[in-house]
């Protein structure tokens, strides 16, 4: 088949898919559909149901997107992870079914294929399912896996992005992830894949970049060892942000060669995010400058919580 014909067919199918989900959501919200084939689309969607794979952001309900909030409020079924805060769950449709599918290392949890099957089953019942994930569904959130499972069963779905932990924690900690003449790039890495020898350590040890490790506290020894052996300076600043964007947030500052000692002190703290790079040093100046223009009673409240500096 000619590639141009194939691409045209794919674009048409994708357009039909977008139209379907827009009509379905319009019907849910009570607005009037405007397309000529709205009845057929809504009938099709109501038979199959619909799934929104939604990013809940980093636990603060004020950081939800408007689209995410609308989806949560309209859901028939809310399928949510461990890192979705109760404040966000409380925003859901009061009649919605709540299904917890959270995971935590060392604790029993539902396997991913079972979660996929749950989404498919609920959608096939003609329900509007909101799969709510901490952060963004497409950044270490297995949103792609769930999307593929839904697509294979011809279940209409959409992705609704959220503020990923790296962005939320950086902002609430006053640590810019990029900064002219300090860091020209940022790399997100999941701590779950850090085991033994990571072939890419040498690429991560380049100067002038920022590294953000998700779920990296339990792999602190491997991270410290791998980066030091790859040539990253022992004095490279490290920030560990625990319970980011929540009232419990704390920011701990160390050097790379002290990361595993800090991790031992913080053992059991979760969630925790690691920010590694010279941008971490900017935090002190930013928080000091902000505090200087605020009354003391407000400085602690608005400076990203009280840091513990090691």
Tab-separated table of C-alpha atoms in Angstrom:
chain	number	residue	atom	x	y	z
A	1	UNK	CA	0.000	0.000	0.000
A	2	UNK	CA	1.220	3.492	-0.879
A	3	UNK	CA	2.519	5.214	2.258
A	4	UNK	CA	0.508	8.339	1.451
A	5	UNK	CA	-2.714	6.311	1.320
A	6	UNK	CA	-1.808	4.505	4.536
A	7	UNK	CA	-1.023	7.769	6.322
A	8	UNK	CA	-4.263	9.293	5.077
A	9	UNK	CA	-6.257	6.349	6.435
A	10	UNK	CA	-4.463	6.614	9.777
A	11	UNK	CA	-5.198	10.328	9.971
A	12	UNK	CA	-8.864	9.703	9.184
A	13	UNK	CA	-9.105	7.013	11.866
A	14	UNK	CA	-7.395	9.293	14.375
A	15	UNK	CA	-9.750	12.171	13.519
A	16	UNK	CA	-12.760	9.872	14.008
A	17	UNK	CA	-11.352	8.804	17.365
A	18	UNK	CA	-10.925	12.431	18.513
A	19	UNK	CA	-14.430	13.292	17.320
A	20	UNK	CA	-15.829	10.335	19.238
A	21	UNK	CA	-14.211	11.333	22.506
A	22	UNK	CA	-15.210	14.989	22.118
A	23	UNK	CA	-18.820	14.045	21.451
A	24	UNK	CA	-18.843	11.631	24.352
A	25	UNK	CA	-17.475	14.248	26.761
A	26	UNK	CA	-19.885	16.886	25.403
A	27	UNK	CA	-22.781	14.535	25.999
A	28	UNK	CA	-21.581	13.857	29.545
A	29	UNK	CA	-21.330	17.553	30.376
A	30	UNK	CA	-24.754	18.348	28.958
A	31	UNK	CA	-23.559	20.569	26.120
A	32	UNK	CA	-25.118	20.252	22.677
A	33	UNK	CA	-23.102	18.235	20.124
A	34	UNK	CA	-22.490	20.097	16.893
A	35	UNK	CA	-21.415	17.382	14.452
A	36	UNK	CA	-23.876	15.861	12.010
A	37	UNK	CA	-23.100	12.296	13.101
A	38	UNK	CA	-23.354	13.039	16.827
A	39	UNK	CA	-26.153	10.536	17.453
A	40	UNK	CA	-24.225	7.648	15.960
A	41	UNK	CA	-21.055	8.653	17.794
A	42	UNK	CA	-22.751	9.028	21.159
A	43	UNK	CA	-24.577	5.743	20.689
A	44	UNK	CA	-21.292	4.028	19.840
A	45	UNK	CA	-19.521	5.611	22.814
A	46	UNK	CA	-22.311	4.758	25.245
A	47	UNK	CA	-22.164	1.099	24.216
A	48	UNK	CA	-18.402	0.874	24.585
A	49	UNK	CA	-17.951	3.350	27.370
A	50	UNK	CA	-14.948	5.618	27.442
A	51	UNK	CA	-11.669	5.818	29.362
A	52	UNK	CA	-9.728	8.942	30.270
A	53	UNK	CA	-6.138	8.289	31.350
A	54	UNK	CA	-5.656	11.312	33.569
A	55	UNK	CA	-2.620	12.880	35.209
A	56	UNK	CA	-3.512	14.025	38.738
A	57	UNK	CA	-0.282	15.985	39.156
A	58	UNK	CA	1.814	15.944	42.338
A	59	UNK	CA	-0.978	15.600	44.960
A	60	UNK	CA	-2.031	19.272	45.166
A	61	UNK	CA	-5.611	19.669	43.851
A	62	UNK	CA	-4.841	23.251	42.823
A	63	UNK	CA	-2.350	21.879	40.289
A	64	UNK	CA	-4.969	19.833	38.432
A	65	UNK	CA	-5.744	20.934	34.897
A	66	UNK	CA	-9.282	22.127	34.238
A	67	UNK	CA	-9.787	19.205	31.860
A	68	UNK	CA	-8.633	16.713	34.494
A	69	UNK	CA	-11.015	18.183	37.066
A	70	UNK	CA	-13.970	17.926	34.673
A	71	UNK	CA	-13.145	14.300	33.941
A	72	UNK	CA	-12.910	13.454	37.653
A	73	UNK	CA	-16.257	15.121	38.329
A	74	UNK	CA	-17.981	13.250	35.481
A	75	UNK	CA	-16.570	9.766	36.064
A	76	UNK	CA	-18.759	6.731	36.651
A	77	UNK	CA	-15.703	4.801	37.807
A	78	UNK	CA	-12.550	6.253	39.350
A	79	UNK	CA	-9.520	3.942	39.188
A	80	UNK	CA	-6.689	5.572	41.124
A	81	UNK	CA	-3.098	5.095	42.276
A	82	UNK	CA	-1.408	5.403	45.673
A	83	UNK	CA	0.027	8.853	44.963
A	84	UNK	CA	-3.347	10.451	44.207
A	85	UNK	CA	-4.233	12.495	47.286
A	86	UNK	CA	-7.497	12.201	49.179
A	87	UNK	CA	-8.122	15.891	48.476
A	88	UNK	CA	-8.273	15.043	44.779
A	89	UNK	CA	-10.369	11.908	45.297
A	90	UNK	CA	-12.850	14.066	47.219
A	91	UNK	CA	-13.519	16.066	44.039
A	92	UNK	CA	-15.016	13.040	42.287
A	93	UNK	CA	-18.628	12.472	41.384
A	94	UNK	CA	-20.173	11.315	44.715
A	95	UNK	CA	-21.933	8.467	42.915
A	96	UNK	CA	-18.771	7.185	41.232
A	97	UNK	CA	-17.352	3.772	42.036
A	98	UNK	CA	-13.877	4.081	43.576
A	99	UNK	CA	-11.313	1.394	42.785
A	100	UNK	CA	-7.836	1.566	44.347
A	101	UNK	CA	-5.064	-0.058	42.306
A	102	UNK	CA	-1.998	1.536	43.910
A	103	UNK	CA	1.434	-0.059	44.025
A	104	UNK	CA	4.203	0.192	46.595
A	105	UNK	CA	7.486	-1.683	46.650
A	106	UNK	CA	7.334	-4.655	49.005
A	107	UNK	CA	3.546	-4.639	49.356
A	108	UNK	CA	0.984	-6.806	47.527
A	109	UNK	CA	-0.749	-5.005	44.675
A	110	UNK	CA	-2.731	-5.574	41.506
A	111	UNK	CA	-0.570	-6.525	38.523
A	112	UNK	CA	-0.594	-4.306	35.443
A	113	UNK	CA	-2.394	-6.831	33.183
A	114	UNK	CA	-5.140	-7.032	35.815
A	115	UNK	CA	-5.469	-3.242	35.867
A	116	UNK	CA	-5.702	-3.228	32.071
A	117	UNK	CA	-8.439	-5.844	32.213
A	118	UNK	CA	-10.300	-3.841	34.852
A	119	UNK	CA	-10.357	-0.753	32.633
A	120	UNK	CA	-11.529	-2.790	29.642
A	121	UNK	CA	-14.267	-4.554	31.607
A	122	UNK	CA	-15.685	-1.344	33.078
A	123	UNK	CA	-15.619	0.436	29.716
A	124	UNK	CA	-17.360	-2.500	28.029
A	125	UNK	CA	-20.178	-2.015	30.534
A	126	UNK	CA	-20.801	1.374	28.920
A	127	UNK	CA	-19.274	3.362	31.799
A	128	UNK	CA	-17.111	6.463	31.785
A	129	UNK	CA	-13.873	5.356	33.440
A	130	UNK	CA	-11.267	7.795	34.721
A	131	UNK	CA	-7.896	6.187	35.324
A	132	UNK	CA	-6.269	8.638	37.706
A	133	UNK	CA	-2.492	8.611	38.048
A	134	UNK	CA	-0.082	10.690	40.092
A	135	UNK	CA	1.907	13.116	37.962
A	136	UNK	CA	1.549	12.605	34.224
A	137	UNK	CA	0.224	9.341	32.747
A	138	UNK	CA	2.909	9.226	30.043
A	139	UNK	CA	5.962	9.828	32.260
A	140	UNK	CA	6.727	6.628	34.199
A	141	UNK	CA	2.976	6.190	34.594
A	142	UNK	CA	2.367	3.163	32.320
A	143	UNK	CA	-0.198	5.215	30.461
A	144	UNK	CA	1.132	3.925	27.159
A	145	UNK	CA	0.636	0.315	28.230
A	146	UNK	CA	-2.934	0.959	29.303
A	147	UNK	CA	-3.650	2.935	26.135
A	148	UNK	CA	-2.389	0.075	23.983
A	149	UNK	CA	-4.554	-2.424	25.881
A	150	UNK	CA	-7.627	-0.246	25.346
A	151	UNK	CA	-6.809	0.275	21.664
A	152	UNK	CA	-6.429	-3.463	21.113
A	153	UNK	CA	-9.967	-3.932	22.447
A	154	UNK	CA	-11.268	-0.978	20.430
A	155	UNK	CA	-12.168	0.969	23.571
A	156	UNK	CA	-12.285	4.751	22.960
A	157	UNK	CA	-9.865	6.599	25.255
A	158	UNK	CA	-7.872	9.784	25.697
A	159	UNK	CA	-4.805	11.031	27.570
A	160	UNK	CA	-5.162	14.069	29.826
A	161	UNK	CA	-1.729	15.335	30.863
A	162	UNK	CA	-0.759	16.301	34.385
A	163	UNK	CA	2.137	18.102	36.045
A	164	UNK	CA	4.824	15.470	36.476
A	165	UNK	CA	6.637	15.211	39.815
A	166	UNK	CA	9.886	16.652	38.451
A	167	UNK	CA	8.182	19.905	37.465
A	168	UNK	CA	5.984	20.162	40.535
A	169	UNK	CA	8.745	19.408	43.035
A	170	UNK	CA	11.219	21.694	41.292
A	171	UNK	CA	8.781	24.609	41.480
A	172	UNK	CA	7.749	24.010	45.080
A	173	UNK	CA	11.421	23.612	46.089
A	174	UNK	CA	12.609	26.704	44.195
A	175	UNK	CA	15.029	24.669	42.063
A	176	UNK	CA	15.014	25.538	38.329
A	177	UNK	CA	15.674	22.414	36.284
A	178	UNK	CA	17.391	24.408	33.537
A	179	UNK	CA	19.211	27.698	33.865
A	180	UNK	CA	21.395	29.620	31.451
A	181	UNK	CA	25.115	28.957	31.927
A	182	UNK	CA	24.307	26.299	34.545
A	183	UNK	CA	22.172	23.571	32.962
A	184	UNK	CA	21.227	23.294	29.296
A	185	UNK	CA	19.258	20.049	29.546
A	186	UNK	CA	17.313	17.874	31.961
A	187	UNK	CA	16.941	14.093	31.998
A	188	UNK	CA	14.220	12.122	33.788
A	189	UNK	CA	15.232	8.639	35.005
A	190	UNK	CA	13.235	6.080	36.945
A	191	UNK	CA	15.035	4.530	39.897
A	192	UNK	CA	13.345	1.206	39.179
A	193	UNK	CA	15.689	0.515	36.261
A	194	UNK	CA	18.837	1.358	38.209
A	195	UNK	CA	20.275	-2.030	39.061
A	196	UNK	CA	23.869	-3.158	38.822
A	197	UNK	CA	25.531	-1.549	35.818
A	198	UNK	CA	23.424	0.911	33.854
A	199	UNK	CA	25.041	1.193	30.383
A	200	UNK	CA	24.059	4.864	30.117
A	201	UNK	CA	25.837	6.080	33.291
A	202	UNK	CA	28.530	7.773	31.197
A	203	UNK	CA	25.899	9.796	29.321
A	204	UNK	CA	24.316	10.887	32.596
A	205	UNK	CA	27.616	12.129	34.002
A	206	UNK	CA	28.039	15.010	31.547
A	207	UNK	CA	28.408	18.484	32.986
A	208	UNK	CA	25.844	21.174	32.303
A	209	UNK	CA	22.741	19.051	32.757
A	210	UNK	CA	20.236	18.223	35.472
A	211	UNK	CA	19.280	14.681	36.454
A	212	UNK	CA	15.945	13.878	38.058
A	213	UNK	CA	15.471	10.411	39.501
A	214	UNK	CA	11.927	9.277	40.186
A	215	UNK	CA	11.583	6.721	42.991
A	216	UNK	CA	15.350	6.798	43.376
A	217	UNK	CA	15.828	6.886	47.139
A	218	UNK	CA	15.907	3.102	47.467
A	219	UNK	CA	18.546	2.961	44.713
A	220	UNK	CA	20.719	5.708	46.202
A	221	UNK	CA	23.806	3.485	46.526
A	222	UNK	CA	23.627	2.450	42.862
A	223	UNK	CA	22.987	6.034	41.737
A	224	UNK	CA	25.867	7.486	43.749
A	225	UNK	CA	28.276	4.726	42.729
A	226	UNK	CA	27.289	4.765	39.058
A	227	UNK	CA	27.594	8.528	38.659
A	228	UNK	CA	30.876	8.773	40.577
A	229	UNK	CA	32.436	5.957	38.570
A	230	UNK	CA	31.261	7.619	35.360
A	231	UNK	CA	33.138	10.774	36.340
A	232	UNK	CA	30.558	13.096	37.879
A	233	UNK	CA	32.160	15.245	40.584
A	234	UNK	CA	31.716	14.077	44.163
A	235	UNK	CA	30.752	17.635	45.128
A	236	UNK	CA	27.822	17.748	42.687
A	237	UNK	CA	24.809	19.137	44.610
A	238	UNK	CA	21.862	16.823	45.293
A	239	UNK	CA	18.371	17.659	46.524
A	240	UNK	CA	15.988	15.054	47.848
A	241	UNK	CA	12.385	16.246	47.880
A	242	UNK	CA	10.010	14.156	49.977
A	243	UNK	CA	6.208	14.450	49.811
A	244	UNK	CA	6.564	17.094	47.110
A	245	UNK	CA	3.877	19.768	46.676
A	246	UNK	CA	2.129	18.743	49.876
A	247	UNK	CA	2.084	20.295	53.372
A	248	UNK	CA	4.510	17.525	54.395
A	249	UNK	CA	7.155	18.479	51.819
A	250	UNK	CA	10.760	18.603	52.970
A	251	UNK	CA	13.867	19.393	50.943
A	252	UNK	CA	17.198	17.817	51.926
A	253	UNK	CA	20.452	19.072	50.428
A	254	UNK	CA	23.657	17.032	50.152
A	255	UNK	CA	26.562	16.306	47.811
A	256	UNK	CA	26.679	13.323	45.498
A	257	UNK	CA	29.222	11.484	47.655
A	258	UNK	CA	26.842	11.805	50.613
A	259	UNK	CA	23.697	10.610	48.862
A	260	UNK	CA	23.640	7.088	50.248
A	261	UNK	CA	24.163	8.384	53.802
A	262	UNK	CA	21.237	10.770	53.371
A	263	UNK	CA	19.117	7.987	51.859
A	264	UNK	CA	19.825	5.799	54.891
A	265	UNK	CA	18.611	8.620	57.140
A	266	UNK	CA	15.440	8.991	55.063
A	267	UNK	CA	14.753	5.268	54.704
A	268	UNK	CA	11.032	4.618	54.305
A	269	UNK	CA	10.161	8.151	53.145
A	270	UNK	CA	7.905	8.017	50.100
A	271	UNK	CA	7.372	9.553	47.664
A	272	UNK	CA	10.838	11.002	47.173
A	273	UNK	CA	12.413	12.692	44.159
A	274	UNK	CA	16.143	13.246	43.533
A	275	UNK	CA	17.414	16.338	41.713
A	276	UNK	CA	21.121	16.211	40.879
A	277	UNK	CA	23.098	19.066	39.345
A	278	UNK	CA	24.456	22.550	39.888
A	279	UNK	CA	20.958	24.059	39.612
A	280	UNK	CA	20.371	22.859	43.182
A	281	UNK	CA	22.681	25.639	44.431
A	282	UNK	CA	20.261	28.260	43.079
A	283	UNK	CA	17.678	27.258	45.670
A	284	UNK	CA	19.487	29.036	48.507
A	285	UNK	CA	19.613	32.351	46.644
A	286	UNK	CA	16.035	32.104	45.415
A	287	UNK	CA	14.556	31.314	48.832
A	288	UNK	CA	16.692	33.931	50.585
A	289	UNK	CA	15.679	36.610	48.086
A	290	UNK	CA	11.984	35.753	48.387
A	291	UNK	CA	12.123	35.641	52.178
A	292	UNK	CA	13.751	39.087	52.282
A	293	UNK	CA	10.650	40.646	50.730
A	294	UNK	CA	8.143	38.867	52.964
A	295	UNK	CA	7.152	39.233	56.595
A	296	UNK	CA	8.708	36.489	58.695
A	297	UNK	CA	5.284	34.997	59.372
A	298	UNK	CA	4.802	34.483	55.620
A	299	UNK	CA	8.327	33.495	54.627
A	300	UNK	CA	8.146	29.968	56.021
A	301	UNK	CA	4.719	29.356	54.517
A	302	UNK	CA	5.671	30.477	51.020
A	303	UNK	CA	9.261	29.296	50.655
A	304	UNK	CA	8.536	25.726	49.649
A	305	UNK	CA	8.493	24.504	53.271
A	306	UNK	CA	11.401	24.458	55.683
A	307	UNK	CA	14.461	22.691	54.207
A	308	UNK	CA	16.820	20.456	56.108
A	309	UNK	CA	20.308	21.233	54.822
A	310	UNK	CA	22.957	18.574	55.300
